[in-house]
PDB file of C-alpha atoms in Angstrom:
ATOM      1  CA  MET A  30      36.795  45.062-195.115  1.00 33.00           C
ATOM      2  CA  ILE A  31      33.057  44.207-195.892  1.00 35.00           C
ATOM      3  CA  VAL A  32      31.857  46.984-198.377  1.00 34.00           C
ATOM      4  CA  LEU A  33      32.701  44.691-201.704  1.00 36.00           C
ATOM      5  CA  PRO A  34      30.762  41.378-200.437  1.00 39.00           C
ATOM      6  CA  VAL A  35      27.905  43.805-200.173  1.00 38.00           C
ATOM      7  CA  LEU A  36      28.775  46.044-203.468  1.00 39.00           C
ATOM      8  CA  ALA A  37      29.434  43.112-205.420  1.00 40.00           C
ATOM      9  CA  ALA A  38      26.293  41.658-204.438  1.00 40.00           C
ATOM     10  CA  ILE A  39      24.288  45.652-205.407  1.00 41.00           C
ATOM     11  CA  ILE A  40      26.409  44.823-208.450  1.00 42.00           C
ATOM     12  CA  GLN A  41      24.872  41.104-209.449  1.00 39.00           C
ATOM     13  CA  VAL A  42      20.564  42.067-209.652  1.00 43.00           C
ATOM     14  CA  VAL A  43      22.359  44.864-212.339  1.00 60.00           C
ATOM     15  CA  LEU A  44      21.203  41.980-214.691  1.00 59.00           C
ATOM     16  CA  PRO A  45      21.004  38.473-214.928  1.00 55.00           C
ATOM     17  CA  GLN A  46      22.414  35.024-214.522  1.00 63.00           C
ATOM     18  CA  GLY A  47      23.510  34.084-218.221  1.00 63.00           C
ATOM     19  CA  PRO A  48      22.479  30.141-219.844  1.00 65.00           C
ATOM     20  CA  HIS A  49      25.177  27.542-219.238  1.00 78.00           C
ATOM     21  CA  THR A  50      27.919  27.202-221.654  1.00 82.00           C
ATOM     22  CA  THR A  51      29.811  24.386-222.773  1.00 92.00           C
ATOM     23  CA  ILE A  52      33.108  25.134-223.205  1.00 93.00           C
ATOM     24  CA  THR A  53      36.034  23.020-225.066  1.00 96.00           C
ATOM     25  CA  PRO A  54      38.903  23.929-224.937  1.00 97.00           C
ATOM     26  CA  LEU A  55      40.903  23.631-229.459  1.00 97.00           C
ATOM     27  CA  ALA A  56      44.422  23.855-229.737  1.00 97.00           C
ATOM     28  CA  PRO A  57      44.628  26.651-232.694  1.00 96.00           C
ATOM     29  CA  ALA A  58      45.670  23.283-234.993  1.00 96.00           C
ATOM     30  CA  GLU A  59      42.062  22.618-233.929  1.00 97.00           C
ATOM     31  CA  LEU A  60      40.374  24.720-235.827  1.00 97.00           C
ATOM     32  CA  PRO A  61      38.349  24.443-239.022  1.00 96.00           C
ATOM     33  CA  PRO A  62      40.682  26.069-241.683  1.00 96.00           C
ATOM     34  CA  THR A  63      38.335  28.348-243.179  1.00 96.00           C
ATOM     35  CA  LEU A  64      37.706  29.821-239.527  1.00 97.00           C
ATOM     36  CA  THR A  65      41.290  30.013-239.205  1.00 97.00           C
ATOM     37  CA  ALA A  66      41.076  32.495-242.408  1.00 97.00           C
ATOM     38  CA  ARG A  67      38.135  33.810-241.818  1.00 96.00           C
ATOM     39  CA  VAL A  68      39.759  35.781-238.607  1.00 97.00           C
ATOM     40  CA  LEU A  69      42.995  36.208-240.448  1.00 97.00           C
ATOM     41  CA  ALA A  70      41.447  38.539-242.648  1.00 96.00           C
ATOM     42  CA  ALA A  71      39.265  40.189-239.646  1.00 95.00           C
ATOM     43  CA  SER A  72      42.322  40.608-238.354  1.00 96.00           C
ATOM     44  CA  PRO A  73      45.635  40.316-239.942  1.00 96.00           C
ATOM     45  CA  GLY A  74      49.411  39.172-239.116  1.00 96.00           C
ATOM     46  CA  LEU A  75      47.779  37.747-236.001  1.00 97.00           C
ATOM     47  CA  THR A  76      49.272  35.565-233.520  1.00 98.00           C
ATOM     48  CA  ILE A  77      46.444  32.716-233.035  1.00 98.00           C
ATOM     49  CA  THR A  78      47.255  32.374-228.825  1.00 97.00           C
ATOM     50  CA  GLY A  79      44.179  29.856-228.179  1.00 97.00           C
ATOM     51  CA  ALA A  80      40.762  29.337-229.201  1.00 97.00           C
ATOM     52  CA  GLU A  81      37.362  27.550-227.194  1.00 97.00           C
ATOM     53  CA  ARG A  82      34.251  26.425-228.421  1.00 97.00           C
ATOM     54  CA  LYS A  83      31.509  26.725-226.376  1.00 94.00           C
ATOM     55  CA  GLU A  84      27.609  25.937-227.334  1.00 94.00           C
ATOM     56  CA  ARG A  85      24.945  27.799-225.640  1.00 88.00           C
ATOM     57  CA  GLU A  86      21.528  27.649-225.991  1.00 87.00           C
ATOM     58  CA  GLY A  87      21.365  25.618-229.350  1.00 89.00           C
ATOM     59  CA  ARG A  88      24.356  27.846-230.616  1.00 91.00           C
ATOM     60  CA  ILE A  89      28.204  27.144-231.741  1.00 95.00           C
ATOM     61  CA  TYR A  90      30.810  29.880-231.287  1.00 95.00           C
ATOM     62  CA  PHE A  91      34.759  29.576-231.133  1.00 97.00           C
ATOM     63  CA  ASP A  92      36.220  31.918-229.316  1.00 96.00           C
ATOM     64  CA  VAL A  93      40.401  33.049-230.419  1.00 98.00           C
ATOM     65  CA  ALA A  94      42.259  34.489-228.842  1.00 98.00           C
ATOM     66  CA  GLY A  95      45.757  36.125-230.655  1.00 98.00           C
ATOM     67  CA  GLN A  96      48.367  39.068-230.868  1.00 97.00           C
ATOM     68  CA  ARG A  97      48.276  41.292-232.805  1.00 96.00           C
ATOM     69  CA  PRO A  98      51.673  42.438-235.167  1.00 96.00           C
ATOM     70  CA  ASP A  99      52.343  45.569-232.450  1.00 95.00           C
ATOM     71  CA  GLY A 100      51.493  43.537-229.279  1.00 95.00           C
ATOM     72  CA  ALA A 101      47.776  44.677-228.407  1.00 94.00           C
ATOM     73  CA  GLU A 102      45.467  40.988-226.491  1.00 97.00           C
ATOM     74  CA  ILE A 103      42.092  40.644-228.566  1.00 97.00           C
ATOM     75  CA  GLU A 104      39.213  38.283-229.290  1.00 97.00           C
ATOM     76  CA  LEU A 105      37.052  37.514-231.992  1.00 97.00           C
ATOM     77  CA  ASP A 106      34.125  35.249-231.424  1.00 95.00           C
ATOM     78  CA  VAL A 107      32.929  33.215-233.615  1.00 97.00           C
ATOM     79  CA  GLN A 108      29.535  32.029-234.787  1.00 96.00           C
ATOM     80  CA  GLN A 109      29.278  29.152-237.208  1.00 96.00           C
ATOM     81  CA  ILE A 110      25.817  29.766-238.628  1.00 93.00           C
ATOM     82  CA  ASN A 111      24.848  26.298-241.417  1.00 91.00           C
ATOM     83  CA  GLY A 112      29.024  25.277-241.541  1.00 88.00           C
ATOM     84  CA  ASP A 113      29.806  29.129-242.272  1.00 94.00           C
ATOM     85  CA  PHE A 114      31.463  31.555-239.889  1.00 96.00           C
ATOM     86  CA  ASP A 115      30.694  35.304-239.036  1.00 95.00           C
ATOM     87  CA  ILE A 116      32.795  36.626-236.583  1.00 96.00           C
ATOM     88  CA  VAL A 117      29.613  38.464-234.547  1.00 94.00           C
ATOM     89  CA  GLU A 118      32.360  40.733-231.636  1.00 95.00           C
ATOM     90  CA  ILE A 119      36.385  41.153-231.357  1.00 96.00           C
ATOM     91  CA  GLN A 120      37.073  41.808-227.507  1.00 96.00           C
ATOM     92  CA  ARG A 121      39.633  43.570-226.107  1.00 96.00           C
ATOM     93  CA  ASP A 122      40.158  44.956-221.789  1.00 96.00           C
ATOM     94  CA  LEU A 123      40.316  47.806-221.174  1.00 95.00           C
ATOM     95  CA  ALA A 124      40.256  50.388-218.443  1.00 95.00           C
ATOM     96  CA  PHE A 125      38.085  52.369-216.835  1.00 93.00           C
ATOM     97  CA  ASP A 126      39.024  55.132-218.163  1.00 94.00           C
ATOM     98  CA  ASP A 127      39.221  54.269-221.919  1.00 95.00           C
ATOM     99  CA  MET A 128      35.820  53.974-222.478  1.00 96.00           C
ATOM    100  CA  PRO A 129      33.294  56.493-223.360  1.00 96.00           C
ATOM    101  CA  GLU A 130      32.826  59.324-221.748  1.00 95.00           C
ATOM    102  CA  PRO A 131      29.210  58.887-221.697  1.00 95.00           C
ATOM    103  CA  VAL A 132      29.604  54.489-220.177  1.00 95.00           C
ATOM    104  CA  ARG A 133      31.652  55.759-217.573  1.00 92.00           C
ATOM    105  CA  ALA A 134      28.994  57.708-215.958  1.00 89.00           C
ATOM    106  CA  LEU A 135      26.929  54.942-216.387  1.00 89.00           C
ATOM    107  CA  THR A 136      28.189  52.883-214.702  1.00 86.00           C
ATOM    108  CA  ALA A 137      28.798  54.745-212.207  1.00 78.00           C
ATOM    109  CA  THR A 138      25.475  56.011-212.326  1.00 72.00           C
ATOM    110  CA  ALA A 139      24.277  52.210-212.649  1.00 68.00           C
ATOM    111  CA  LEU A 140      26.844  50.790-209.975  1.00 69.00           C
ATOM    112  CA  GLY A 141      27.703  53.156-208.323  1.00 69.00           C
ATOM    113  CA  GLN A 142      30.770  54.020-207.102  1.00 69.00           C
ATOM    114  CA  VAL A 143      32.459  50.169-206.940  1.00 76.00           C
ATOM    115  CA  ARG A 144      34.796  49.688-210.252  1.00 84.00           C
ATOM    116  CA  PRO A 145      34.340  46.772-211.578  1.00 89.00           C
ATOM    117  CA  THR A 146      37.235  44.249-211.122  1.00 91.00           C
ATOM    118  CA  ARG A 147      37.397  43.384-215.302  1.00 93.00           C
ATOM    119  CA  ILE A 148      35.970  46.068-218.428  1.00 95.00           C
ATOM    120  CA  ILE A 149      35.856  44.223-222.184  1.00 95.00           C
ATOM    121  CA  GLU A 150      34.863  46.149-225.260  1.00 97.00           C
ATOM    122  CA  SER A 151      32.742  43.931-227.276  1.00 96.00           C
ATOM    123  CA  VAL A 152      32.988  45.546-230.892  1.00 96.00           C
ATOM    124  CA  GLN A 153      30.223  44.458-232.417  1.00 95.00           C
ATOM    125  CA  LYS A 154      29.937  43.808-236.148  1.00 91.00           C
ATOM    126  CA  ASP A 155      27.725  47.385-236.850  1.00 93.00           C
ATOM    127  CA  GLY A 156      30.277  49.407-234.739  1.00 94.00           C
ATOM    128  CA  SER A 157      28.737  49.533-231.741  1.00 96.00           C
ATOM    129  CA  ALA A 158      30.372  48.437-228.226  1.00 97.00           C
ATOM    130  CA  ILE A 159      28.660  45.996-226.199  1.00 96.00           C
ATOM    131  CA  PHE A 160      31.102  46.724-221.659  1.00 96.00           C
ATOM    132  CA  GLU A 161      30.666  43.874-220.150  1.00 93.00           C
ATOM    133  CA  LEU A 162      32.253  44.807-216.468  1.00 91.00           C
ATOM    134  CA  PHE A 163      32.656  42.490-213.736  1.00 88.00           C
ATOM    135  CA  ALA A 164      32.045  42.868-209.827  1.00 81.00           C
ATOM    136  CA  PRO A 165      34.692  42.445-207.663  1.00 82.00           C
ATOM    137  CA  GLY A 166      34.744  38.993-206.471  1.00 81.00           C
ATOM    138  CA  GLN A 167      32.831  38.001-209.445  1.00 78.00           C
ATOM    139  CA  LEU A 168      34.467  37.221-212.777  1.00 77.00           C
ATOM    140  CA  ALA A 169      33.107  34.691-213.699  1.00 79.00           C
ATOM    141  CA  GLU A 170      30.386  36.788-216.241  1.00 82.00           C
ATOM    142  CA  PRO A 171      29.919  39.576-216.406  1.00 86.00           C
ATOM    143  CA  SER A 172      28.012  42.228-214.096  1.00 83.00           C
ATOM    144  CA  ALA A 173      26.264  44.383-216.122  1.00 87.00           C
ATOM    145  CA  GLU A 174      26.640  45.433-219.707  1.00 92.00           C
ATOM    146  CA  ILE A 175      26.550  48.131-221.585  1.00 94.00           C
ATOM    147  CA  ARG A 176      26.102  49.529-224.904  1.00 96.00           C
ATOM    148  CA  TYR A 177      27.817  52.334-226.647  1.00 97.00           C
ATOM    149  CA  ALA A 178      26.150  53.449-230.355  1.00 97.00           C
ATOM    150  CA  GLU A 179      26.584  57.222-231.595  1.00 96.00           C
ATOM    151  CA  GLY A 180      27.573  58.886-228.928  1.00 95.00           C
ATOM    152  CA  GLU A 181      25.000  57.412-226.210  1.00 96.00           C
ATOM    153  CA  ALA A 182      25.509  54.449-223.922  1.00 96.00           C
ATOM    154  CA  HIS A 183      22.448  52.004-222.357  1.00 94.00           C
ATOM    155  CA  LEU A 184      22.560  50.363-220.504  1.00 92.00           C
ATOM    156  CA  LEU A 185      20.903  46.280-220.919  1.00 91.00           C
ATOM    157  CA  SER A 186      18.989  44.499-218.255  1.00 85.00           C
ATOM    158  CA  GLU A 187      19.591  40.914-220.903  1.00 84.00           C
ATOM    159  CA  ARG A 188      22.225  39.604-222.321  1.00 81.00           C
ATOM    160  CA  TRP A 189      23.925  40.890-225.260  1.00 80.00           C
ATOM    161  CA  PRO A 190      23.107  37.357-227.224  1.00 73.00           C
ATOM    162  CA  HIS A 191      26.927  37.239-228.103  1.00 66.00           C
TER     163      HIS A 191
END
């Protein structure tokens, strides 16, 4: 069927290609102890299952994946700043119907009838959420991002920095 590639191409124009990121896989034991302590304080009882060190645009991040005691899988994105570690967002995968209604409505407006293949909810330090929408066949980077705060959804024209 030729519809999906055409629709995926439409989705791609919503958000430009992101910056180059250098990714280094890490074992959980390789994480700096202060980073591990910060992650466990933010999500008590988390079992860390994997980690990556990412460098892009002069910033250093550690993506720390884990499983909460209730079985939920999350990822904490931690930025390294001057030797300290700051949790900038906590991510989880969502189904389309689990997004807030204003985000679902904006997704339909922005992307037409195409449903994203993958959706990542990234809760920010200020309580807002960024919804990363991945087009069918385009799982390397989100094709669109929507910021949701105080009940309102806004389609982003530039990638969220984290």
